[in-house]
Amino acid sequence: MIELHDVRKVFPARRRAGEVVAVDGVSLHVEAGEFAGVVGPSGSGKSTLVRLVNLLERPTSGSVTVDGQVLTELPDDRVREARRSIGMVFQHFELLDSRTAAGNVEHPLELAGVGRAERRRRATELLDLVGLGERAEARPAQLSGGQKQRVAIARALAARPKVLLCDEATSALDQASTTSVLELLRRVRSELGLTVLLITHEMAVVKAVCDSAVMLDRGRVVDRGRLSEVLTREHSPLADALLPAPVADAGAGHGGALLRVTVTDRAPETVVLQTLVGELGLAVEVAGGSVETVAGGRYGRLLLRVTGGGGELDAAVGRLRDDGVLVERVPVHGGVAAGAGVDR
Amino acid sequence: MSDWDRVWPQLLEATGETLYMVGVAALVTVLLGVPLGVLLTVTAPGGLAPRPLLNRALGLGVNLGRALPFIILLVLVAPVTRGIVGTTIGSTAAIVPLTIGAIPFLARLVETSLREVAAGKVEAAMAMGARRRDVVRTVLLPEARPSLVAGVTVTVVALVSYSAMAGAVGGGGLGDFAIRFGYQQFRTDITLLTVVALLVLVQALQWAGDRWARRLAHV
């Protein structure tokens, strides 16, 4: 549904600042119906990237295809038409204060030349969909942040787009509003069969709603994949960001070896512990870690301190690997274990 | 003071002349100044339709209009006035320089108002497939409306003050009245009375403008 091929965006030099390469040769493929995330630190080019999809920014080179149309080859007026089938939601909502909630939802329809009665009908329908049917006549200033973003989502959906772009759509919201807006996004995705591309710097957002993710750093893709695949891959920067490697408590226990184990639905912690303790008879202490729900599945990373002879330990690691469990030996430095970024 | 019977009707007439000049000039100023302000905004670098050369030319013209003292402008545009009105004398003739003086003033205020509209709102409209003129019509002007009304109010008040100089071309009005009756005949009471009349007028305009702007502001 969304296809970016080797896209570069270079902002020309301005007075004192040199030219800025915001997006540096990024290719992206989002399937129809997929909920894809783009993550990265600020300045990594993700906001520019999302604007390249609907050509709010024209790429310096490379091609952008949405729903089979090569947007980068279209003249301006055709690009404007194509934008109508690409909804967009922004961090700061960008609702018009001069219009009511319903008036804001009608705005894109007005631009598309839809008649008044039909606009009204559609606005009512959409505000009902986002749970704000009662607030149709409210002004943005009378709505909470979460409500404003719901109106903005209704507006983005008004022209029946196939694609929805979200630029940090929950970054200006509190926790409760973030949760409800994310729920809404997932719901409209499945009810309307949308393809969603969501930009965020919050890993929690990716974990809550995305099927797949792309990680950007300084305009380049550093990691990508379906979350279910990424999380069980060794040495994945994306996985490290989604499930930060647990750090061992330096004061706990002595001796033994540290194992970092990734647990999944297929290889849950109960099975891992059963193998180590029950079958191999090793002494196991949980030194750190967490298990949570990501993309609908349970994933976790545990740091286990295993006491046993060298041979037993190697056998244990081998056994777990045979069972399809991701295991890494974490070296212990002077009694203090560093959990992150080791074993590379 | 037995001449008050004579003064009152004249004061009333002068007020009428001021209202006429300011009213017509304000109307034409809004009709031409708002589009000029829009043009200044959209042609600016980084605007909706950047045209650096046109923008600089417009900016220069607007600054020239604002730099000229009104009394000089009054004389300079006399040929234009004659071309439009047929004469350079009288209230109607005074409307031409008043309008020419006020348009650049309002245009700058409009430009400032439009610039304050968040760039994100413009971007959101573009993302919906809006054409540039749609952005001006459905985003910039409506969103800036309270601030535009405030700008028009300031301009109308400035027009009242400019119109005091219209006496120089026989335009009449309150300013002219104050000079002829009050200043030149050493009638401080009449001068003060005129000042009060002008103050009431300006207060009324400002009050109405503020009320209107507040009603439009939904923030």
XYZ file of C-alpha atoms in Angstrom:
563
model
C 0.000 0.000 0.000
C 2.888 2.351 0.846
C 6.125 1.892 -1.048
C 9.143 4.137 -0.653
C 12.115 3.338 -2.816
C 15.553 4.715 -1.955
C 14.117 8.049 -0.899
C 16.440 10.913 -0.019
C 15.462 14.320 1.269
C 18.094 17.004 1.434
C 17.212 20.432 2.785
C 19.354 23.057 1.068
C 21.897 25.054 3.024
C 20.608 28.179 4.688
C 22.744 31.144 5.600
C 24.845 29.670 8.375
C 23.637 26.099 8.491
C 24.926 23.664 5.891
C 22.638 21.391 3.937
C 20.793 18.821 5.967
C 20.240 15.255 4.815
C 17.026 14.484 6.701
C 16.252 11.175 5.009
C 19.137 9.276 3.517
C 18.170 6.506 1.124
C 15.218 4.948 2.922
C 13.122 2.184 1.394
C 9.885 1.243 3.050
C 7.172 -1.256 2.319
C 3.875 -1.265 4.189
C 1.315 -3.925 3.290
C -2.371 -3.101 2.938
C -3.995 -3.379 6.345
C -0.695 -3.246 8.190
C -0.121 -1.059 11.230
C 3.473 0.066 10.805
C 5.542 2.196 13.145
C 8.547 4.378 12.491
C 10.655 5.009 15.560
C 13.828 6.873 16.254
C 15.266 9.645 18.361
C 14.318 13.237 17.587
C 16.192 14.499 14.567
C 16.333 11.008 13.068
C 14.190 12.116 10.121
C 10.955 10.355 10.995
C 8.748 13.451 10.730
C 10.258 14.227 7.338
C 9.761 10.605 6.306
C 6.013 10.646 7.015
C 5.683 13.905 5.040
C 7.361 12.267 2.082
C 4.538 9.722 1.903
C 1.902 12.317 1.005
C 4.443 14.581 -0.649
C 4.039 17.432 1.831
C 7.773 17.248 1.301
C 8.964 16.314 -2.168
C 11.830 13.844 -2.051
C 15.145 15.004 -3.499
C 15.429 11.582 -5.133
C 13.712 8.220 -5.015
C 10.107 7.264 -5.584
C 6.960 7.219 -3.457
C 4.082 4.920 -4.360
C 0.797 4.851 -2.474
C -2.033 2.516 -3.455
C -0.372 1.755 -6.768
C 0.036 5.406 -7.749
C 3.572 6.674 -8.174
C 3.044 10.038 -6.469
C 6.510 11.315 -7.322
C 5.601 11.174 -11.011
C 2.293 13.038 -10.676
C 1.785 16.743 -11.357
C 0.774 18.933 -8.397
C -2.969 18.850 -9.022
C -3.024 15.058 -9.206
C -0.950 14.881 -6.020
C -3.616 17.001 -4.307
C -6.288 14.538 -5.394
C -4.186 11.617 -4.207
C -3.776 13.254 -0.795
C -7.514 12.948 -0.264
C -7.100 9.206 0.059
C -4.298 9.660 2.600
C -5.516 10.889 5.978
C -3.114 12.537 8.370
C -3.123 13.121 12.120
C -0.698 15.477 13.847
C 0.921 15.811 17.242
C -0.781 19.128 17.959
C -4.116 18.162 16.366
C -4.172 21.245 14.091
C -7.931 21.692 14.329
C -9.362 25.008 13.171
C -10.485 27.106 16.155
C -12.917 28.933 13.895
C -14.947 25.767 13.323
C -16.914 23.410 15.522
C -15.896 19.765 15.853
C -18.370 18.901 13.087
C -17.109 21.818 10.978
C -13.577 20.511 11.273
C -14.635 17.038 10.167
C -16.470 18.603 7.220
C -13.422 20.588 6.123
C -11.781 17.924 3.894
C -15.186 17.100 2.392
C -15.737 20.763 1.604
C -12.367 20.827 -0.148
C -13.404 17.777 -2.142
C -16.595 19.544 -3.228
C -19.025 17.317 -1.294
C -22.504 18.840 -0.862
C -23.651 20.309 2.433
C -26.198 17.654 3.426
C -23.803 14.828 2.678
C -21.045 16.588 4.635
C -23.324 16.924 7.641
C -24.336 13.307 7.497
C -20.759 12.117 7.209
C -19.514 14.356 10.038
C -22.198 13.002 12.369
C -21.344 9.452 11.404
C -17.615 9.984 11.991
C -18.000 11.796 15.296
C -20.144 8.861 16.430
C -17.403 6.505 15.298
C -14.811 8.265 17.459
C -17.224 8.511 20.371
C -17.838 12.255 20.201
C -21.337 12.325 18.694
C -22.501 14.506 21.580
C -19.816 17.134 21.064
C -20.465 17.928 17.395
C -21.128 21.603 18.092
C -18.254 22.055 20.547
C -15.329 24.298 19.651
C -11.817 22.815 19.829
C -11.093 25.110 22.788
C -13.852 23.358 24.739
C -12.399 19.892 24.158
C -9.662 18.036 26.003
C -6.468 16.986 24.233
C -7.698 13.439 23.769
C -11.037 14.651 22.420
C -9.300 17.019 20.019
C -7.218 14.165 18.668
C -10.394 12.095 18.229
C -11.916 14.919 16.197
C -8.694 15.124 14.197
C -8.906 11.387 13.532
C -12.537 11.752 12.432
C -11.411 14.557 10.124
C -8.596 12.441 8.715
C -11.088 9.664 7.964
C -13.774 11.908 6.460
C -12.744 11.502 2.838
C -12.612 7.690 3.224
C -8.844 7.329 2.891
C -7.103 3.999 2.501
C -4.023 5.170 4.332
C -3.715 6.986 7.642
C -0.497 8.773 8.599
C 0.043 9.584 12.258
C 2.805 11.999 13.175
C 3.455 11.664 16.917
C -0.311 11.487 17.320
C -0.164 10.728 21.045
C 2.950 12.646 22.056
C 1.000 15.626 23.369
C -1.451 13.491 25.333
C -1.494 12.149 28.883
C -1.337 8.427 29.562
C -5.078 7.797 29.703
C -5.778 9.748 26.495
C -2.849 8.061 24.770
C -4.292 4.652 25.589
C -7.765 5.541 24.349
C -6.503 7.216 21.168
C -4.330 4.182 20.405
C -7.305 1.893 20.985
C -9.321 4.035 18.610
C -6.600 3.863 15.959
C -6.456 0.092 16.188
C -10.228 -0.139 16.049
C -10.634 2.077 12.971
C -7.770 0.221 11.338
C -9.631 -3.064 11.547
C -13.152 -1.663 11.012
C -12.206 0.360 7.959
C -9.389 -1.830 6.688
C -6.905 1.029 6.850
C -3.188 0.925 6.381
C -1.570 2.975 9.141
C 1.898 4.464 9.268
C 2.624 5.853 12.709
C 5.607 7.957 13.675
C 6.570 8.025 17.315
C 9.491 8.304 19.677
C 7.652 6.284 22.316
C 8.366 2.563 22.281
C 5.259 1.942 24.397
C 3.143 3.189 21.465
C 4.830 0.788 19.058
C 4.352 -2.083 21.499
C 0.692 -1.240 21.945
C -0.425 -0.954 18.337
C 2.143 -1.780 15.669
C 2.474 -4.988 13.674
C 5.832 -3.951 12.315
C 8.345 -1.198 12.846
C 11.217 0.600 11.212
C 13.923 2.171 13.294
C 15.580 5.290 11.963
C 18.756 6.965 13.044
C 20.207 10.005 11.308
C 17.995 9.482 8.289
C 18.873 5.833 7.777
C 17.093 2.608 8.584
C 19.005 0.768 11.307
C 16.523 -2.034 11.909
C 13.127 -3.184 10.710
C 10.732 -6.072 10.726
C 7.517 -7.500 12.105
C 7.619 -7.188 15.870
C 7.008 -10.904 16.389
C 10.088 -11.602 14.294
C 12.263 -8.747 15.552
C 11.787 -9.640 19.208
C 13.156 -13.123 18.752
C 16.092 -12.006 16.639
C 19.561 -11.756 18.148
C 21.258 -8.364 18.326
C 18.320 -6.354 17.075
C 18.505 -2.633 17.992
C 14.737 -2.461 17.602
C 14.238 -5.358 20.020
C 16.638 -3.737 22.474
C 14.592 -0.559 22.320
C 11.271 -2.380 22.651
C 12.371 -4.648 25.459
C 15.339 -3.006 27.147
C 17.856 -5.604 28.255
C 17.533 -6.159 31.977
C 20.415 -5.052 34.139
C 21.521 -7.337 36.919
C 21.455 -6.071 40.437
C 25.171 -5.988 41.318
C 24.541 -6.807 44.936
C 22.454 -9.908 44.355
C 24.068 -13.307 44.556
C 27.616 -14.381 43.891
C 29.219 -16.544 41.321
C 27.323 -18.385 38.680
C 26.839 -17.306 35.109
C 24.401 -14.780 33.709
C 22.101 -15.825 30.901
C 19.883 -13.426 29.020
C 16.818 -15.328 27.885
C 14.114 -14.032 25.546
C 10.808 -15.632 26.352
C 7.832 -15.749 23.996
C 4.413 -17.364 23.802
C 6.055 -20.390 22.229
C 8.785 -20.569 24.825
C 7.388 -18.986 27.975
C 9.380 -18.495 31.147
C 7.669 -21.459 32.796
C 9.082 -23.796 30.161
C 12.535 -22.223 30.414
C 12.618 -22.580 34.188
C 11.240 -26.089 34.045
C 14.069 -27.058 31.707
C 16.812 -25.434 33.788
C 15.633 -26.319 37.244
C 13.391 -29.312 36.803
C 15.246 -31.232 34.133
C 18.846 -30.084 34.480
C 18.743 -29.538 38.225
C 20.507 -26.173 38.176
C 20.117 -23.428 40.768
C 18.494 -20.472 39.061
C 17.987 -16.987 40.415
C 16.083 -14.276 38.488
C 18.438 -11.291 38.440
C 16.223 -8.981 36.415
C 13.851 -8.653 33.532
C 10.231 -8.217 32.571
C 7.567 -9.843 30.474
C 4.944 -7.826 28.632
C 2.424 -7.871 25.843
C 3.718 -6.679 22.484
C 1.761 -6.842 19.244
C -0.746 -9.155 20.888
C 1.848 -11.678 22.091
C 3.772 -12.095 25.329
C 7.445 -11.289 25.126
C 10.051 -10.794 27.766
C 13.679 -10.735 28.534
C 14.960 -12.292 31.676
C 18.393 -12.201 33.201
C 19.016 -15.449 34.989
C 21.881 -16.221 37.303
C 22.584 -19.900 36.894
C 24.889 -21.766 39.236
C 26.474 -24.954 38.040
C 29.624 -26.397 36.520
C 30.965 -25.090 33.193
C 29.922 -28.208 31.351
C 26.426 -28.143 32.799
C 26.027 -24.530 31.779
C 27.037 -25.142 28.179
C 24.653 -28.052 28.071
C 21.866 -25.868 29.436
C 22.450 -23.161 26.809
C 22.534 -25.778 24.075
C 19.363 -27.367 25.357
C 17.468 -24.070 25.461
C 18.645 -23.175 21.931
C 17.419 -26.537 20.710
C 14.041 -25.680 22.189
C 14.014 -22.474 20.150
C 14.724 -20.143 23.063
C 16.941 -17.132 22.439
C 19.790 -17.311 24.967
C 22.898 -15.209 25.335
C 25.720 -15.622 27.842
C 26.364 -12.337 29.556
C 29.949 -11.908 30.697
C 30.403 -10.832 34.305
C 32.951 -8.075 34.911
C 34.402 -7.960 38.394
C 31.184 -9.091 39.980
C 29.086 -6.384 38.313
C 27.067 -7.489 35.353
C 26.259 -5.165 32.523
C 23.149 -6.278 30.773
C 22.871 -3.940 27.833
C 24.769 -3.962 24.637
C 27.059 -6.839 25.462
C 27.891 -9.891 23.420
C 27.818 -7.969 20.157
C -22.023 82.469 24.412
C -24.976 83.165 22.253
C -23.539 81.508 19.158
C -24.059 77.897 20.361
C -27.235 77.774 18.280
C -25.003 78.371 15.306
C -22.243 76.005 16.452
C -24.337 72.897 17.153
C -25.644 72.337 13.615
C -22.153 72.901 12.281
C -20.679 70.433 14.737
C -23.307 67.940 13.673
C -22.523 68.543 10.030
C -18.771 68.167 10.690
C -19.440 64.894 12.493
C -21.457 63.737 9.508
C -18.592 64.614 7.166
C -16.094 62.744 9.315
C -18.348 59.671 9.429
C -18.826 59.843 5.673
C -15.118 60.143 4.879
C -14.043 57.540 7.400
C -16.885 55.181 6.488
C -16.272 55.145 2.744
C -12.474 55.143 3.167
C -12.697 52.252 5.657
C -14.858 50.220 3.289
C -12.512 50.678 0.332
C -9.473 50.143 2.577
C -10.805 46.786 3.759
C -11.703 45.752 0.211
C -8.196 46.508 -1.072
C -6.032 46.271 2.061
C -7.031 42.719 3.017
C -6.142 41.246 -0.401
C -2.881 43.207 -0.366
C -2.103 41.805 3.087
C -2.879 38.288 1.828
C -0.578 38.854 -1.137
C 2.204 40.096 1.143
C 1.826 36.978 3.281
C 1.638 34.312 0.602
C 4.422 35.715 -1.580
C 6.846 35.998 1.353
C 9.774 33.568 1.495
C 8.477 30.364 3.030
C 4.901 31.417 2.286
C 2.265 29.514 0.342
C 3.420 30.867 -3.017
C 6.842 32.457 -2.541
C 7.568 35.201 -5.083
C 10.580 37.014 -3.623
C 10.689 39.773 -6.234
C 6.981 40.580 -6.136
C 7.094 40.399 -2.351
C 9.945 42.895 -2.152
C 8.234 45.247 -4.607
C 4.964 45.107 -2.634
C 6.830 45.574 0.623
C 8.584 48.632 -0.734
C 5.327 50.141 -1.950
C 3.632 49.490 1.375
C 6.528 50.988 3.331
C 6.528 54.047 1.107
C 2.833 54.532 1.794
C 3.423 54.212 5.509
C 6.545 56.391 5.603
C 4.921 59.406 3.956
C 3.362 61.900 6.362
C -0.335 61.998 5.559
C -0.326 65.718 4.814
C 2.336 65.165 2.125
C 0.423 62.215 0.711
C -2.644 64.409 0.539
C -0.862 66.761 -1.829
C 1.064 64.103 -3.754
C -1.982 62.107 -4.729
C -3.950 65.164 -5.857
C -3.655 64.187 -9.543
C -4.966 60.705 -8.732
C -7.811 62.247 -6.765
C -8.735 64.464 -9.685
C -8.674 61.451 -11.969
C -11.039 59.472 -9.749
C -13.349 62.072 -8.231
C -13.019 64.876 -10.777
C -11.981 67.399 -8.149
C -9.376 67.666 -5.390
C -11.611 69.647 -3.044
C -14.293 68.408 -0.630
C -15.140 65.412 1.513
C -15.418 62.989 -1.375
C -12.047 64.086 -2.732
C -10.487 63.566 0.725
C -11.550 59.934 0.663
C -8.958 59.119 -2.006
C -5.833 60.114 -0.018
C -7.382 58.694 3.156
C -7.829 55.340 1.464
C -4.397 55.386 -0.131
C -2.870 56.201 3.242
C -4.782 53.505 5.121
C -4.381 50.587 2.702
C -0.663 49.965 3.409
C -1.334 50.385 7.120
C -4.063 47.741 7.115
C -2.118 45.498 4.727
C 0.739 45.214 7.235
C -1.663 44.473 10.073
C -3.365 41.803 7.946
C 0.026 40.309 7.124
C 0.912 40.111 10.818
C -2.446 38.509 11.637
C -2.155 35.880 8.920
C 1.393 35.018 9.922
C 0.201 34.179 13.403
C -1.961 31.353 12.091
C -0.091 28.182 13.069
C 1.850 26.676 10.182
C 0.554 23.266 11.263
C -3.022 24.248 10.389
C -1.894 25.201 6.903
C -0.005 21.934 6.620
C -3.057 19.979 7.793
C -5.155 21.596 5.051
C -2.491 20.841 2.442
C -2.503 17.222 3.623
C -6.261 17.168 2.935
C -5.581 18.138 -0.656
C -6.351 21.861 -0.327
C -5.279 24.206 -3.087
C -3.417 27.330 -2.038
C -6.484 29.488 -2.513
C -8.470 27.013 -0.385
C -5.890 27.450 2.342
C -6.327 31.245 2.257
C -10.121 30.992 2.123
C -10.763 28.180 4.594
C -7.783 28.391 6.959
C -5.833 31.666 6.998
C -8.673 34.184 6.852
C -11.156 32.385 9.158
C -8.505 31.500 11.730
C -7.139 35.045 11.770
C -10.606 36.650 11.890
C -10.548 37.954 15.467
C -7.123 39.446 14.890
C -8.196 40.835 11.500
C -11.158 42.578 13.098
C -8.808 44.107 15.666
C -6.581 45.294 12.807
C -9.529 46.862 10.991
C -10.548 48.619 14.208
C -7.079 50.114 14.629
C -7.152 51.201 10.975
C -10.548 52.869 11.286
C -9.392 54.765 14.361
C -6.273 55.846 12.437
C -8.588 56.985 9.629
C -10.488 59.200 12.068
C -7.206 60.817 13.014
C -6.035 61.170 9.383
C -9.392 62.661 8.465
C -8.683 65.589 10.793
C -6.203 66.739 8.154
C -8.752 66.553 5.392
C -9.649 70.159 6.189
C -6.516 71.080 4.270
C -8.297 70.112 1.066
C -11.672 71.458 2.131
C -12.849 68.055 3.166
C -14.521 69.344 6.286
C -15.035 67.021 9.219
C -14.393 67.384 12.921
C -10.697 68.178 12.630
C -11.377 70.969 10.190
C -14.164 72.231 12.441
C -11.822 72.347 15.452
C -9.279 74.361 13.508
C -11.667 76.819 11.936
C -13.908 77.486 14.935
C -11.737 76.569 17.871
C -8.154 77.309 16.995
C -8.490 80.180 14.546
C -11.229 81.958 16.533
C -9.542 81.352 19.877
C -12.508 79.350 21.075
C -10.897 76.790 23.361
C -14.333 75.600 24.434
C -15.171 74.621 20.858
C -11.793 72.902 20.440
C -12.414 70.910 23.601
C -15.931 70.072 22.493
C -14.564 68.707 19.222
C -11.951 66.691 21.041
C -14.710 65.201 23.182
C -16.744 64.393 20.068
C -13.714 62.680 18.488
C -13.009 60.817 21.706
C -16.584 59.544 21.879
C -16.354 58.440 18.258
C -13.034 56.632 18.753
C -14.213 55.019 21.985
C -17.371 53.797 20.289
C -15.414 52.367 17.354
C -12.894 50.637 19.615
C -15.631 49.222 21.850
C -17.567 47.882 18.869
C -14.410 46.437 17.328
C -13.328 44.743 20.553
C -16.771 43.259 21.084
C -16.851 41.924 17.562
C -13.349 40.449 17.831
C -14.220 38.805 21.142
C -17.338 37.255 19.704
C -15.265 35.739 16.896
C -12.543 34.411 19.159
C -13.318 30.881 20.233
C -10.073 30.271 21.985
